[in-house]
Amino acid sequence: IITHGGEFGQFESTFFSIPFATPELRDVDGDGIEDRTKNVIPPLILSSSGAPAECANEFGLHLETDDYGVETTWELRELSETGKYDDGKIVASGGPY
């Protein structure tokens, strides 16, 4: 990817639009863990009509990696019975990047 023009002083940003197709998830054994990446696949809850159900909770994640994205992973956990997140059930995960 190449950009041209600009002043290229101390700092400059250029935004690129790169086509991306999300790969199909693969979970052959049905354990809820993606077979290739070992990430936890969050369950999709459907309403009686078959459409995704509304969720009472929202979650957003903005993750910026450094030059070592391969060392970056994340986990989203439920609050455990002990009142801690570190031993709660993992409901979604991602990485490495």
N, CA, C and O of each residue as an XYZ file, in Angstrom:
388
protein
N       0.854     -1.172      0.000
C       0.000      0.000      0.000
C       0.891      1.223      0.000
O       1.800      1.358      0.819
N       0.613      2.094     -0.921
C       1.453      3.278     -1.081
C       0.570      4.515     -1.027
O      -0.543      4.518     -1.553
N       1.069      5.555     -0.393
C       0.380      6.842     -0.399
C       1.344      7.879     -0.973
O       2.561      7.703     -0.930
N       0.793      8.940     -1.497
C       1.659      9.988     -2.034
C       1.064     11.343     -1.701
O      -0.100     11.443     -1.312
N       1.857     12.367     -1.851
C       1.417     13.717     -1.517
C       1.638     13.983     -0.041
O       2.295     13.194      0.638
N       1.105     15.073      0.460
C       1.241     15.396      1.869
C       2.587     16.013      2.163
O       3.449     16.107      1.290
N       2.755     16.423      3.378
C       3.980     17.076      3.796
C       4.971     16.117      4.447
O       6.176     16.373      4.440
N       4.478     15.019      5.008
C       5.324     14.024      5.658
C       6.293     14.656      6.655
O       7.494     14.389      6.639
N       5.736     15.501      7.524
C       6.527     16.125      8.578
C       6.692     15.184      9.754
O       6.958     13.995      9.577
N       6.536     15.709     10.930
C       6.730     14.932     12.144
C       5.669     13.839     12.290
O       5.959     12.767     12.821
N       4.438     14.097     11.822
C       3.367     13.114     11.939
C       2.368     13.318     10.813
O       2.029     14.452     10.473
N       1.902     12.233     10.242
C       0.844     12.306      9.248
C       0.097     10.994      9.253
O       0.690      9.928      9.423
N      -1.216     11.077      9.064
C      -2.052      9.876      9.014
C      -2.651      9.740      7.636
O      -3.004     10.735      7.003
N      -2.765      8.536      7.178
C      -3.438      8.227      5.928
C      -4.341      7.036      6.174
O      -3.897      6.025      6.718
N      -5.589      7.137      5.787
C      -6.535      6.047      5.971
C      -6.698      5.291      4.670
O      -6.808      5.892      3.601
N      -6.716      3.974      4.761
C      -6.876      3.109      3.612
C      -8.113      2.258      3.807
O      -8.453      1.890      4.932
N      -8.769      1.954      2.736
C      -9.891      1.031      2.773
C      -9.428     -0.258      2.114
O      -9.126     -0.287      0.921
N      -9.377     -1.310      2.895
C      -8.895     -2.584      2.390
C     -10.047     -3.574      2.434
O     -10.614     -3.795      3.505
N     -10.414     -4.178      1.312
C     -11.507     -5.152      1.332
C     -11.153     -6.319      2.257
O     -10.039     -6.842      2.221
N     -12.111     -6.709      3.075
C     -11.883     -7.809      3.995
C     -13.135     -8.655      4.072
O     -14.231     -8.133      4.275
N     -12.981     -9.933      3.914
C     -14.086    -10.876      4.074
C     -13.805    -11.708      5.317
O     -12.763    -12.355      5.423
N     -14.737    -11.683      6.248
C     -14.564    -12.450      7.477
C     -14.580    -13.940      7.140
O     -15.512    -14.417      6.492
N     -13.555    -14.679      7.574
C     -13.542    -16.106      7.280
C     -14.639    -16.834      8.052
O     -15.023    -16.410      9.143
N     -15.131    -17.907      7.495
C     -16.133    -18.726      8.162
C     -15.540    -19.342      9.420
O     -14.394    -19.790      9.415
N     -16.321    -19.365     10.501
C     -15.875    -20.034     11.719
C     -15.959    -21.547     11.504
O     -16.849    -22.044     10.814
N     -15.017    -22.258     12.107
C     -15.007    -23.712     11.985
C     -14.948    -24.318     13.389
O     -13.989    -24.111     14.133
N     -15.993    -25.068     13.729
C     -16.073    -25.741     15.029
C     -16.638    -27.138     14.793
O     -17.795    -27.410     15.114
N     -15.820    -28.015     14.236
C     -16.259    -29.345     13.834
C     -16.758    -30.163     15.022
O     -17.753    -30.877     14.898
N     -16.088    -30.075     16.172
C     -16.471    -30.904     17.317
C     -17.553    -30.266     18.193
O     -17.993    -30.882     19.164
N     -17.992    -29.042     17.869
C     -19.098    -28.409     18.574
C     -18.810    -27.996     20.005
O     -19.734    -27.875     20.809
N     -17.532    -27.775     20.342
C     -17.187    -27.412     21.724
C     -17.228    -25.912     21.988
O     -16.936    -25.476     23.101
N     -17.590    -25.103     20.966
C     -17.654    -23.652     21.141
C     -16.316    -22.968     21.005
O     -16.206    -21.772     21.275
N     -15.276    -23.709     20.587
C     -13.942    -23.148     20.391
C     -13.572    -23.301     18.919
O     -13.603    -24.405     18.376
N     -13.221    -22.187     18.278
C     -12.859    -22.195     16.864
C     -11.650    -23.101     16.667
O     -10.637    -22.948     17.349
N     -11.755    -24.043     15.734
C     -10.737    -25.081     15.570
C      -9.359    -24.552     15.170
O      -8.344    -25.091     15.613
N      -9.306    -23.506     14.342
C      -8.006    -23.017     13.866
C      -7.341    -22.059     14.835
O      -6.139    -22.164     15.082
N      -8.118    -21.110     15.396
C      -7.518    -20.075     16.244
C      -7.593    -20.395     17.727
O      -6.889    -19.779     18.527
N      -8.436    -21.351     18.107
C      -8.680    -21.728     19.515
C      -9.367    -20.607     20.287
O      -9.314    -20.592     21.517
N     -10.019    -19.658     19.584
C     -10.778    -18.600     20.234
C     -12.156    -19.126     20.612
O     -12.716    -19.976     19.920
N     -12.699    -18.616     21.718
C     -14.039    -18.989     22.150
C     -15.048    -18.256     21.270
O     -14.953    -17.043     21.082
N     -16.003    -18.993     20.739
C     -17.028    -18.411     19.877
C     -18.229    -18.064     20.756
O     -18.814    -18.958     21.367
N     -18.610    -16.779     20.836
C     -19.765    -16.440     21.670
C     -21.034    -17.033     21.062
O     -21.214    -16.998     19.845
N     -21.914    -17.577     21.901
C     -23.153    -18.163     21.367
C     -24.070    -17.073     20.828
O     -24.150    -15.983     21.393
N     -24.756    -17.371     19.742
C     -25.720    -16.444     19.158
C     -27.099    -16.886     19.621
O     -27.551    -17.976     19.271
N     -27.764    -16.059     20.399
C     -29.074    -16.391     20.928
C     -30.125    -15.872     19.957
O     -30.134    -14.690     19.613
N     -31.012    -16.763     19.517
C     -32.037    -16.400     18.550
C     -33.395    -16.291     19.228
O     -33.688    -17.013     20.181
N     -34.225    -15.371     18.719
C     -35.584    -15.237     19.220
C     -36.439    -16.342     18.609
O     -35.954    -17.117     17.785
N     -37.713    -16.419     19.010
C     -38.598    -17.460     18.483
C     -38.802    -17.330     16.975
O     -39.141    -18.309     16.310
N     -38.595    -16.116     16.424
C     -38.740    -15.919     14.976
C     -37.488    -16.337     14.208
O     -37.500    -16.379     12.978
N     -36.406    -16.646     14.931
C     -35.159    -17.036     14.282
C     -34.184    -15.887     14.097
O     -33.050    -16.099     13.667
N     -34.617    -14.660     14.419
C     -33.729    -13.495     14.320
C     -32.892    -13.392     15.595
O     -33.309    -13.883     16.645
N     -31.716    -12.761     15.519
C     -30.921    -12.581     16.741
C     -31.723    -11.847     17.808
O     -32.353    -10.830     17.522
N     -31.701    -12.357     19.030
C     -32.445    -11.765     20.141
C     -31.755    -10.501     20.619
O     -30.539    -10.358     20.489
N     -32.547     -9.574     21.180
C     -31.966     -8.364     21.754
C     -31.200     -8.730     23.011
O     -31.576     -9.650     23.737
N     -30.135     -8.008     23.256
C     -29.275     -8.285     24.403
C     -29.417     -7.160     25.415
O     -29.453     -5.985     25.050
N     -29.497     -7.527     26.695
C     -29.618     -6.521     27.749
C     -28.279     -5.864     28.063
O     -28.242     -4.789     28.662
N     -27.191     -6.493     27.670
C     -25.849     -5.971     27.942
C     -25.162     -5.622     26.639
O     -25.377     -6.271     25.616
N     -24.345     -4.604     26.685
C     -23.548     -4.247     25.522
C     -22.085     -4.347     25.881
O     -21.696     -4.183     27.037
N     -21.281     -4.617     24.870
C     -19.843     -4.708     25.066
C     -19.168     -4.155     23.821
O     -19.534     -4.510     22.701
N     -18.200     -3.302     24.013
C     -17.416     -2.777     22.904
C     -15.949     -2.979     23.191
O     -15.516     -2.913     24.342
N     -15.190     -3.224     22.156
C     -13.752     -3.429     22.324
C     -13.029     -2.714     21.199
O     -13.283     -2.962     20.020
N     -12.133     -1.831     21.577
C     -11.232     -1.179     20.614
C      -9.843     -1.642     21.006
O      -9.354     -1.315     22.087
N      -9.218     -2.389     20.144
C      -7.921     -2.978     20.455
C      -6.905     -2.501     19.440
O      -7.056     -2.744     18.243
N      -5.871     -1.823     19.909
C      -4.785     -1.406     19.037
C      -3.553     -2.212     19.401
O      -3.124     -2.239     20.554
N      -2.999     -2.862     18.408
C      -1.794     -3.647     18.667
C      -0.560     -2.816     18.350
O      -0.632     -1.815     17.637
N       0.555     -3.245     18.885
C       1.823     -2.613     18.543
C       2.455     -3.444     17.420
O       1.736     -4.109     16.674
N       3.739     -3.418     17.293
C       4.411     -4.189     16.251
C       4.428     -5.686     16.552
O       4.911     -6.476     15.740
N       3.906     -6.079     17.708
C       3.950     -7.480     18.128
C       2.534     -8.011     18.334
O       2.222     -8.560     19.391
N       1.675     -7.848     17.320
C       0.292     -8.307     17.397
C       0.177     -9.788     17.678
O      -0.817    -10.238     18.248
N       1.179    -10.547     17.284
C       1.165    -11.986     17.523
C       1.196    -12.306     19.016
O       0.876    -13.425     19.416
N       1.578    -11.329     19.844
C       1.614    -11.511     21.294
C       0.351    -10.968     21.965
O       0.262    -10.968     23.192
N      -0.632    -10.504     21.174
C      -1.819     -9.859     21.719
C      -3.020    -10.790     21.660
O      -3.384    -11.276     20.589
N      -3.637    -11.037     22.816
C      -4.872    -11.803     22.905
C      -5.797    -11.112     23.909
O      -5.351    -10.258     24.675
N      -7.068    -11.473     23.907
C      -8.019    -10.924     24.865
C      -9.062    -11.983     25.213
O      -9.291    -12.926     24.456
N      -9.688    -11.804     26.381
C     -10.752    -12.691     26.842
C     -11.854    -11.848     27.470
O     -11.569    -10.884     28.180
N     -13.100    -12.201     27.215
C     -14.251    -11.588     27.858
C     -14.828    -12.657     28.776
O     -15.199    -13.742     28.327
N     -14.901    -12.339     30.072
C     -15.329    -13.330     31.062
C     -16.578    -12.865     31.804
O     -16.825    -11.669     31.959
N     -17.359    -13.851     32.260
C     -18.474    -13.576     33.145
C     -17.950    -13.395     34.564
O     -16.882    -13.900     34.909
N     -18.701    -12.679     35.374
C     -18.372    -12.555     36.785
C     -18.634    -13.906     37.443
O     -19.714    -14.474     37.285
N     -17.652    -14.423     38.179
C     -17.794    -15.749     38.792
C     -18.558    -15.657     40.117
O     -18.874    -14.570     40.599
N     -18.839    -16.816     40.680
C     -19.535    -16.863     41.970
C     -18.688    -16.256     43.089
O     -19.221    -15.851     44.122
N     -17.371    -16.192     42.884
C     -16.487    -15.599     43.888
C     -16.449    -14.081     43.783
O     -15.819    -13.413     44.604
N     -17.135    -13.527     42.756
C     -17.148    -12.080     42.574
C     -15.950    -11.560     41.812
O     -15.687    -10.358     41.810
N     -15.215    -12.459     41.161
C     -14.032    -12.066     40.393
C     -14.240    -12.416     38.919
O     -15.022    -13.304     38.578
N     -13.531    -11.707     38.068
C     -13.585    -12.006     36.650
C     -12.481    -12.984     36.237
O     -12.653    -13.728     35.272
N     -11.345    -12.994     36.957
C     -10.224    -13.827     36.502
C     -10.535    -15.316     36.534
O      -9.888    -16.085     35.823
N     -11.517    -15.754     37.345
C     -11.856    -17.170     37.333
C     -13.262    -17.402     36.772
O     -13.828    -18.484     36.929
N     -13.822    -16.375     36.115
C     -15.136    -16.499     35.487
C     -15.047    -17.242     34.169
O     -13.972    -17.394     33.589
N     -16.198    -17.700     33.708
C     -16.289    -18.429     32.445
C     -15.934    -17.497     31.279
O     -16.421    -16.368     31.217
N     -15.091    -17.967     30.359
C     -14.745    -17.203     29.157
C     -15.915    -17.314     28.182
O     -16.302    -18.417     27.797
N     -16.481    -16.166     27.781
C     -17.602    -16.182     26.855
C     -17.199    -15.750     25.442
O     -17.941    -15.996     24.491
N     -16.044    -15.115     25.293
C     -15.518    -14.749     23.978
C     -14.030    -14.470     24.135
O     -13.579    -14.069     25.208
N     -13.273    -14.681     23.071
C     -11.829    -14.403     23.104
C     -11.345    -14.108     21.696
O     -12.050    -14.385     20.725
N     -10.164    -13.555     21.578
C      -9.612    -13.247     20.273
C      -8.107    -13.169     20.285
O      -7.481    -13.081     21.341
N      -7.531    -13.203     19.097
C      -6.090    -13.120     18.928
C      -5.478    -14.496     18.754
O      -6.194    -15.495     18.825
N      -4.211    -14.575     18.536
C      -3.294    -13.453     18.323
C      -3.531    -12.798     16.968
O      -4.156    -13.379     16.081
N      -3.026    -11.595     16.828
C      -3.217    -10.803     15.628
C      -1.922    -10.639     14.886
O      -1.888     -9.994     13.838
